[in-house]
Coordinates of C-alpha atoms in Angstrom, one line a residue:
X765 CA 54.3 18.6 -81.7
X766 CA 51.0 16.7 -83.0
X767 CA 52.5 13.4 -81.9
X768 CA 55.0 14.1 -79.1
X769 CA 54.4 13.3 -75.4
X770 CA 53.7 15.5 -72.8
X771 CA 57.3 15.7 -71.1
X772 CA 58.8 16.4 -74.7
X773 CA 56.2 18.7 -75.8
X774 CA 56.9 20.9 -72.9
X775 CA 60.1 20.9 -73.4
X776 CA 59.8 21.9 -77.1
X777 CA 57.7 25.0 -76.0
X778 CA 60.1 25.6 -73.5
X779 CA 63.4 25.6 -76.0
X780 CA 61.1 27.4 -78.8
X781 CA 58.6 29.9 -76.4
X782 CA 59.9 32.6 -79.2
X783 CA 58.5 30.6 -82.1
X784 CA 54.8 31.4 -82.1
X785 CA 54.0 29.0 -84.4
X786 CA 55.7 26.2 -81.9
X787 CA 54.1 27.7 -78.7
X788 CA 50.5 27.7 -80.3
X789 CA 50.5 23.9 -81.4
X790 CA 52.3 23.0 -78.1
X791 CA 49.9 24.6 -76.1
X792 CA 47.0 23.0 -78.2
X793 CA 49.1 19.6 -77.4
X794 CA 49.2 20.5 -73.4
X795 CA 45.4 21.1 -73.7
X796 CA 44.5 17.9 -74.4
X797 CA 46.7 16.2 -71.6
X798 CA 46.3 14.9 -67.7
X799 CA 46.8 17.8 -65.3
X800 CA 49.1 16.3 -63.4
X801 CA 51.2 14.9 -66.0
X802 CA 51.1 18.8 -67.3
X803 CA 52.0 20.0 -64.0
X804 CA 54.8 17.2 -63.6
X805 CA 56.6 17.9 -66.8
X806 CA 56.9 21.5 -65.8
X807 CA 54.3 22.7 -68.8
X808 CA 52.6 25.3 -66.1
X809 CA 55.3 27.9 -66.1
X810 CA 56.3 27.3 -69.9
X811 CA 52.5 28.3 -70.6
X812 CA 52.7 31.4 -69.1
X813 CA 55.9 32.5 -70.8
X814 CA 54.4 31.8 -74.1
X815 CA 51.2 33.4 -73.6
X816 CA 53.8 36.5 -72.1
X817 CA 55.6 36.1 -74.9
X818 CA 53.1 36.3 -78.0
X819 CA 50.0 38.5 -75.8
X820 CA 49.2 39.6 -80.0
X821 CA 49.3 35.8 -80.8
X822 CA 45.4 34.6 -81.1
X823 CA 46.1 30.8 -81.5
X824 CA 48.9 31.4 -78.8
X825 CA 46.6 32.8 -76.3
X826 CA 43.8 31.1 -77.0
X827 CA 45.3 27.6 -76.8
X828 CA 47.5 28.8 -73.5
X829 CA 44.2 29.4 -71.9
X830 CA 42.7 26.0 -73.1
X831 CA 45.7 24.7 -71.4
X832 CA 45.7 26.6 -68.4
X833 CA 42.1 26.0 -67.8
X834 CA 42.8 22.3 -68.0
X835 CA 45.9 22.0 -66.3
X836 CA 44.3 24.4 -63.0
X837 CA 41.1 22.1 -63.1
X838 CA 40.0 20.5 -59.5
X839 CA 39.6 21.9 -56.0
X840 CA 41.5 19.0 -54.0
X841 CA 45.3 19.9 -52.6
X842 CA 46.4 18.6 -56.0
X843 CA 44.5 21.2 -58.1
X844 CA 45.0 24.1 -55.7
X845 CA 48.9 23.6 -55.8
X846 CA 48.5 23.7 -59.7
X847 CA 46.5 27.1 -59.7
X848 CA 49.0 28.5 -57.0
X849 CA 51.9 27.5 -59.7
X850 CA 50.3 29.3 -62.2
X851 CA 49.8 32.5 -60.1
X852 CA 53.4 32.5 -59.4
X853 CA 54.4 31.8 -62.9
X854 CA 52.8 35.2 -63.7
X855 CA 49.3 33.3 -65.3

């Protein structure tokens, strides 16, 4: 997950959001990445079903919020669409 781009590392959380493991280091991965590159590749939603998915998982949780506290950044129409997404995903 270490070297993958955005658009394949969320699609590896989203084909493996049962692997904790997976969903931990992917979210890590996400953390680290543009917003809207995040947002694009569809990351917000698969987020929220990993952190729904492990709520016992530490690094899973803590690295989903990382993420989600990146990804929902910014107050322009841009970064309030992205936090709407995320309420609506369940985050």
């Amino acid at each position: 997950v270490r070297a993958m781009g955005v658009a394949t590392t969320a699609a590896a959380l989203r084909a493996h959001v049962s692997v904790s493991r997976v969903a931990a280091a992917a979210c890590k991965r996400l953390a680290n990445q543009n917003e809207r590159l995040v947002a694009e590749a569809g990351a917000i939603e698969a987020i929220v079903a990993a952190m729904q998915a492990h709520p016992q998982e530490t690094g899973v949780q803590k690295n989903g919020c990382w993420a989600m506290a990146n990804v929902c950044c910014g107050t322009d129409a841009a970064g309030l669409a992205r936090i709407q997404r995320a309420a609506d995903a369940g985050g």
